Amino acid sequence: MSTAFIILLVIAFFIFMSSFFTVKQQTSVIVERFGKFTSVRNSGLQLKIPIIDRIAGRVNLKIQQLDVLIETQTKDNVFIKMKVSVQFKVIQEHVYEAFYKLEYPHDQITAYVFDVVRAEVPKLILDDVFVRKDDIAIAVKRELNEAMTTYGYDIINTLVTDIDPDIQVKNAMNRINAAEREKTAAMFESEAQRIRIVAKAKAEAESKKLQGQGIADQRREIARGLVESVEVLNNVGINSQEASALIVITQHYDTLQAIGADTNSNLILLPNSPQAASDMLNNMVTSFSASNIIGEEMKRQTRKTKKPNNSDLNFNPSDTSEPTETA
């Protein structure tokens, strides 16, 4: 067997083997014949005509993600950086459009994302951008679906994954949040202080009320005891005035004893004669008598001023006679 024949067999073998090719799962292969599209081959073992047919390209059918970083301005003139993640895939039935109609699909998708974001974000203030980021993502997806479906691409989802304002703006926002929280804390502290003051005032009012009732009950019992003491003394032949004076003298000495029992008090006793107790009793009795006389006189004066004058009520204007004097 000649060497040339062996070489021809080897070449024929490689040409035969080049007729077969495999396509991976979730992948499509574009086959061209003399530069013209022939067919789309899917996963598995495939056959093509050697030398005449060639594999023009492979299209990935898996879901892909493209992260787009955009710098834009809000309505309140704050510059922010947004990261929009676009998840997309090639529609298997439209592999031809995806391969031949778009040269750089990632660039087209990025351009549409820029266009939509820079149209939506300037309508919102910074706070609304954080709140309505899902609305921005929905708007991006809607716009991309309308544009990319024609080229064989399906937009699965769009996500606004990051919103990054300028560092000075973030610091200002942090200070605002801190001030707001301090304000809320101060309001709660003031409310707690008010509740404590009100509770304390109510407690003091209740205490004073009970204290007043206790003092009133004490004085009532003291008065009742004095009345009973006077009645007992009256039963043994001592009149009411003398009994009252005796009770006053007794309370006077009880007071002196109470003052002397306190080690922190100073008691000064003025010099007096043996008749001092009698004189004090007489002075007290005289004071009580004088106060009773003054009280009765004031009552008579009050009744007199309220009583109408009969001569004034019987006055006749036509009577011009002069009053006569009587002896």
C-alpha positions as semicolon CSV with decimal commas, in nm:
position;residue;x (nm);y (nm);z (nm)
1;M;0,000;0,000;0,000
2;S;0,147;0,326;-0,113
3;T;0,199;0,627;0,111
4;A;-0,030;0,847;-0,099
5;F;-0,317;0,607;-0,053
6;I;-0,270;0,610;0,322
7;I;-0,269;0,987;0,323
8;L;-0,592;0,991;0,120
9;L;-0,754;0,751;0,366
10;V;-0,653;0,968;0,659
11;I;-0,789;1,278;0,488
12;A;-1,112;1,099;0,403
13;F;-1,145;0,985;0,762
14;F;-1,108;1,336;0,900
15;I;-1,354;1,468;0,642
16;F;-1,603;1,201;0,740
17;M;-1,559;1,273;1,107
18;S;-1,605;1,646;1,048
19;S;-1,950;1,566;0,920
20;F;-2,059;1,498;1,278
21;F;-2,081;1,748;1,562
22;T;-2,255;1,768;1,897
23;V;-2,466;2,045;2,045
24;K;-2,477;2,092;2,423
25;Q;-2,795;2,115;2,624
26;Q;-2,960;2,464;2,633
27;T;-2,758;2,563;2,326
28;S;-2,847;2,613;1,961
29;V;-2,607;2,603;1,665
30;I;-2,640;2,807;1,348
31;V;-2,535;2,613;1,033
32;E;-2,451;2,800;0,713
33;R;-2,384;2,670;0,364
34;F;-2,151;2,881;0,160
35;G;-2,223;3,171;0,393
36;K;-2,601;3,139;0,377
37;F;-2,817;3,037;0,670
38;T;-2,924;2,676;0,643
39;S;-3,064;2,560;0,973
40;V;-3,067;2,579;1,351
41;R;-2,947;2,265;1,525
42;N;-3,044;2,186;1,884
43;S;-2,882;1,967;2,148
44;G;-2,757;1,621;2,050
45;L;-2,550;1,461;1,771
46;Q;-2,587;1,649;1,441
47;L;-2,471;1,595;1,084
48;K;-2,353;1,845;0,824
49;I;-2,198;1,825;0,482
50;P;-1,822;1,848;0,514
51;I;-1,650;2,147;0,359
52;I;-1,984;2,279;0,229
53;D;-2,159;2,337;0,561
54;R;-2,004;2,516;0,855
55;I;-2,103;2,611;1,206
56;A;-2,156;2,990;1,203
57;G;-2,210;3,026;1,577
58;R;-2,358;2,895;1,896
59;V;-2,641;3,064;2,085
60;N;-2,679;3,020;2,460
61;L;-3,042;2,946;2,560
62;K;-2,980;2,972;2,936
63;I;-3,110;3,261;3,144
64;Q;-2,839;3,526;3,155
65;Q;-2,796;3,830;3,377
66;L;-2,662;4,167;3,279
67;D;-2,575;4,418;3,552
68;V;-2,605;4,780;3,440
69;L;-2,456;5,058;3,656
70;I;-2,624;5,394;3,593
71;E;-2,557;5,740;3,732
72;T;-2,857;5,970;3,721
73;Q;-3,017;6,268;3,897
74;T;-3,334;6,281;4,104
75;K;-3,601;6,549;4,106
76;D;-3,444;6,717;4,411
77;N;-3,106;6,740;4,229
78;V;-2,934;6,451;4,406
79;F;-2,698;6,239;4,198
80;I;-2,725;5,867;4,264
81;K;-2,578;5,550;4,124
82;M;-2,821;5,268;4,052
83;K;-2,747;4,908;3,973
84;V;-3,011;4,740;3,756
85;S;-2,987;4,365;3,699
86;V;-3,158;4,241;3,381
87;Q;-3,232;3,870;3,353
88;F;-3,301;3,759;2,997
89;K;-3,277;3,463;2,761
90;V;-3,296;3,387;2,391
91;I;-3,631;3,247;2,276
92;Q;-3,561;2,907;2,124
93;E;-3,803;2,962;1,837
94;H;-3,633;3,292;1,751
95;V;-3,268;3,191;1,754
96;Y;-3,231;3,319;1,395
97;E;-3,341;3,674;1,493
98;A;-3,124;3,671;1,808
99;F;-2,816;3,566;1,608
100;Y;-2,850;3,771;1,291
101;K;-3,040;4,088;1,393
102;L;-2,830;4,197;1,692
103;E;-2,455;4,230;1,675
104;Y;-2,401;4,316;2,043
105;P;-2,719;4,235;2,239
106;H;-2,568;4,338;2,575
107;D;-2,499;4,686;2,444
108;Q;-2,856;4,722;2,316
109;I;-3,004;4,607;2,648
110;T;-2,776;4,846;2,838
111;A;-2,884;5,136;2,618
112;Y;-3,253;5,066;2,680
113;V;-3,196;5,040;3,056
114;F;-3,014;5,375;3,058
115;D;-3,295;5,535;2,860
116;V;-3,576;5,413;3,086
117;V;-3,399;5,479;3,417
118;R;-3,295;5,829;3,319
119;A;-3,653;5,898;3,213
120;E;-3,815;5,766;3,534
121;V;-3,578;5,867;3,816
122;P;-3,576;6,245;3,744
123;K;-3,952;6,241;3,814
124;L;-3,895;6,129;4,174
125;I;-3,731;6,277;4,479
126;L;-3,462;6,074;4,656
127;D;-3,692;5,925;4,920
128;D;-3,940;5,815;4,654
129;V;-3,664;5,645;4,456
130;F;-3,608;5,407;4,747
131;V;-3,980;5,355;4,798
132;R;-4,073;5,310;4,432
133;K;-3,772;5,116;4,304
134;D;-4,003;4,830;4,207
135;D;-4,198;5,068;3,983
136;I;-3,873;5,163;3,812
137;A;-3,787;4,795;3,760
138;I;-4,130;4,726;3,613
139;A;-4,095;5,019;3,374
140;V;-3,754;4,892;3,259
141;K;-3,891;4,542;3,202
142;R;-4,191;4,671;3,008
143;E;-3,975;4,885;2,782
144;L;-3,720;4,609;2,725
145;N;-3,985;4,350;2,645
146;E;-4,140;4,575;2,381
147;A;-3,801;4,637;2,220
148;M;-3,618;4,304;2,258
149;T;-3,896;4,060;2,172
150;T;-3,855;4,159;1,808
151;Y;-3,494;4,043;1,825
152;G;-3,573;3,707;1,984
153;Y;-3,495;3,797;2,345
154;D;-3,728;3,745;2,639
155;I;-3,680;3,969;2,945
156;I;-3,744;3,745;3,245
157;N;-3,706;4,007;3,518
158;T;-3,543;4,337;3,605
159;L;-3,425;4,422;3,955
160;V;-3,299;4,746;4,107
161;T;-3,038;4,588;4,331
162;D;-2,857;4,897;4,458
163;I;-2,923;5,269;4,506
164;D;-2,616;5,458;4,615
165;P;-2,642;5,836;4,673
166;D;-2,341;6,059;4,718
167;I;-2,155;6,009;5,046
168;Q;-2,245;6,359;5,169
169;V;-2,612;6,293;5,095
170;K;-2,598;5,965;5,287
171;N;-2,439;6,139;5,584
172;A;-2,709;6,407;5,575
173;M;-2,980;6,139;5,559
174;N;-2,825;5,962;5,855
175;R;-2,822;6,286;6,054
176;I;-3,186;6,348;5,963
177;N;-3,283;5,999;6,074
178;A;-3,084;6,039;6,395
179;A;-3,249;6,374;6,467
180;E;-3,592;6,228;6,396
181;R;-3,530;5,939;6,631
182;E;-3,402;6,176;6,901
183;K;-3,715;6,385;6,853
184;T;-3,932;6,076;6,894
185;A;-3,735;5,970;7,201
186;A;-3,774;6,318;7,351
187;M;-4,149;6,306;7,288
188;F;-4,176;5,969;7,462
189;E;-3,963;6,094;7,751
190;S;-4,179;6,406;7,783
191;E;-4,493;6,195;7,779
192;A;-4,348;5,967;8,046
193;Q;-4,250;6,272;8,254
194;R;-4,601;6,414;8,214
195;I;-4,754;6,085;8,325
196;R;-4,523;6,075;8,628
197;I;-4,611;6,436;8,721
198;V;-4,985;6,374;8,680
199;A;-4,965;6,052;8,881
200;K;-4,765;6,228;9,152
201;A;-5,013;6,519;9,160
202;K;-5,306;6,278;9,183
203;A;-5,131;6,091;9,462
204;E;-5,058;6,414;9,649
205;A;-5,417;6,531;9,601
206;E;-5,549;6,199;9,727
207;S;-5,303;6,211;10,018
208;K;-5,407;6,564;10,113
209;K;-5,771;6,470;10,081
210;L;-5,725;6,175;10,312
211;Q;-5,509;6,387;10,542
212;G;-5,781;6,652;10,556
213;Q;-6,042;6,386;10,630
214;G;-5,816;6,251;10,903
215;I;-5,770;6,598;11,057
216;A;-6,145;6,663;11,036
217;D;-6,218;6,329;11,201
218;Q;-5,955;6,404;11,466
219;R;-6,105;6,744;11,545
220;R;-6,452;6,596;11,546
221;E;-6,346;6,334;11,797
222;I;-6,162;6,595;12,005
223;A;-6,476;6,810;12,011
224;R;-6,686;6,508;12,103
225;G;-6,441;6,425;12,382
226;L;-6,453;6,783;12,510
227;V;-6,832;6,774;12,514
228;E;-6,828;6,449;12,708
229;S;-6,566;6,590;12,948
230;V;-6,779;6,899;13,011
231;E;-7,084;6,681;13,075
232;V;-6,888;6,468;13,323
233;L;-6,764;6,780;13,506
234;N;-7,114;6,925;13,510
235;N;-7,237;6,609;13,676
236;V;-6,996;6,664;13,966
237;G;-7,103;7,027;14,023
238;I;-6,861;7,219;13,798
239;N;-7,030;7,461;13,561
240;S;-6,953;7,473;13,189
241;Q;-6,733;7,784;13,206
242;E;-6,515;7,638;13,480
243;A;-6,502;7,304;13,301
244;S;-6,386;7,471;12,979
245;A;-6,117;7,660;13,166
246;L;-6,002;7,340;13,335
247;I;-5,979;7,160;13,001
248;V;-5,779;7,449;12,854
249;I;-5,535;7,441;13,146
250;T;-5,499;7,064;13,106
251;Q;-5,426;7,097;12,734
252;H;-5,175;7,373;12,813
253;Y;-4,974;7,148;13,042
254;D;-5,004;6,857;12,797
255;T;-4,851;7,083;12,532
256;L;-4,565;7,177;12,764
257;Q;-4,503;6,810;12,836
258;A;-4,498;6,724;12,463
259;I;-4,252;7,005;12,393
260;G;-4,027;6,896;12,677
261;A;-4,025;6,534;12,553
262;D;-3,858;6,638;12,226
263;T;-3,480;6,655;12,272
264;N;-3,439;6,893;11,976
265;S;-3,676;7,160;12,112
266;N;-3,599;7,448;12,345
267;L;-3,858;7,551;12,605
268;I;-3,844;7,885;12,787
269;L;-4,061;7,917;13,101
270;L;-4,115;8,276;13,216
271;P;-4,103;8,337;13,594
272;N;-4,448;8,345;13,752
273;S;-4,616;8,358;14,089
274;P;-4,812;8,080;14,260
275;Q;-5,126;8,250;14,135
276;A;-5,005;8,227;13,773
277;A;-5,224;7,929;13,689
278;S;-5,525;8,101;13,846
279;D;-5,447;8,425;13,664
280;M;-5,409;8,241;13,333
281;L;-5,740;8,068;13,393
282;N;-5,908;8,399;13,477
283;N;-5,755;8,560;13,168
284;M;-5,881;8,276;12,951
285;V;-6,226;8,293;13,103
286;T;-6,229;8,670;13,057
287;S;-6,117;8,627;12,694
288;F;-6,390;8,369;12,630
289;S;-6,650;8,595;12,791
290;A;-6,534;8,899;12,593
291;S;-6,539;8,706;12,269
292;N;-6,891;8,583;12,343
293;I;-7,008;8,940;12,418
294;I;-6,848;9,072;12,098
295;G;-7,008;8,792;11,895
296;E;-7,354;8,864;12,036
297;E;-7,314;9,238;11,974
298;M;-7,214;9,174;11,611
299;K;-7,519;8,953;11,564
300;R;-7,752;9,225;11,702
301;Q;-7,595;9,486;11,474
302;T;-7,644;9,258;11,177
303;R;-8,011;9,199;11,258
304;K;-8,066;9,571;11,315
305;T;-7,927;9,671;10,976
306;K;-8,144;9,414;10,802
307;K;-8,470;9,520;10,986
308;P;-8,678;9,787;10,791
309;N;-8,772;10,120;10,958
310;N;-9,150;10,139;11,021
311;S;-9,150;10,522;11,021
312;D;-9,004;10,517;10,674
313;L;-9,265;10,271;10,554
314;N;-9,558;10,490;10,697
315;F;-9,428;10,821;10,559
316;N;-9,700;11,027;10,380
317;P;-9,565;11,277;10,126
318;S;-9,877;11,502;10,159
319;D;-9,827;11,539;10,531
320;T;-9,640;11,868;10,577
321;S;-9,693;11,901;10,951
322;E;-9,373;11,933;11,150
323;P;-9,292;11,667;11,409
324;T;-9,370;11,756;11,766
325;E;-9,136;11,704;12,051
326;T;-9,244;11,498;12,343
327;A;-9,103;11,516;12,690
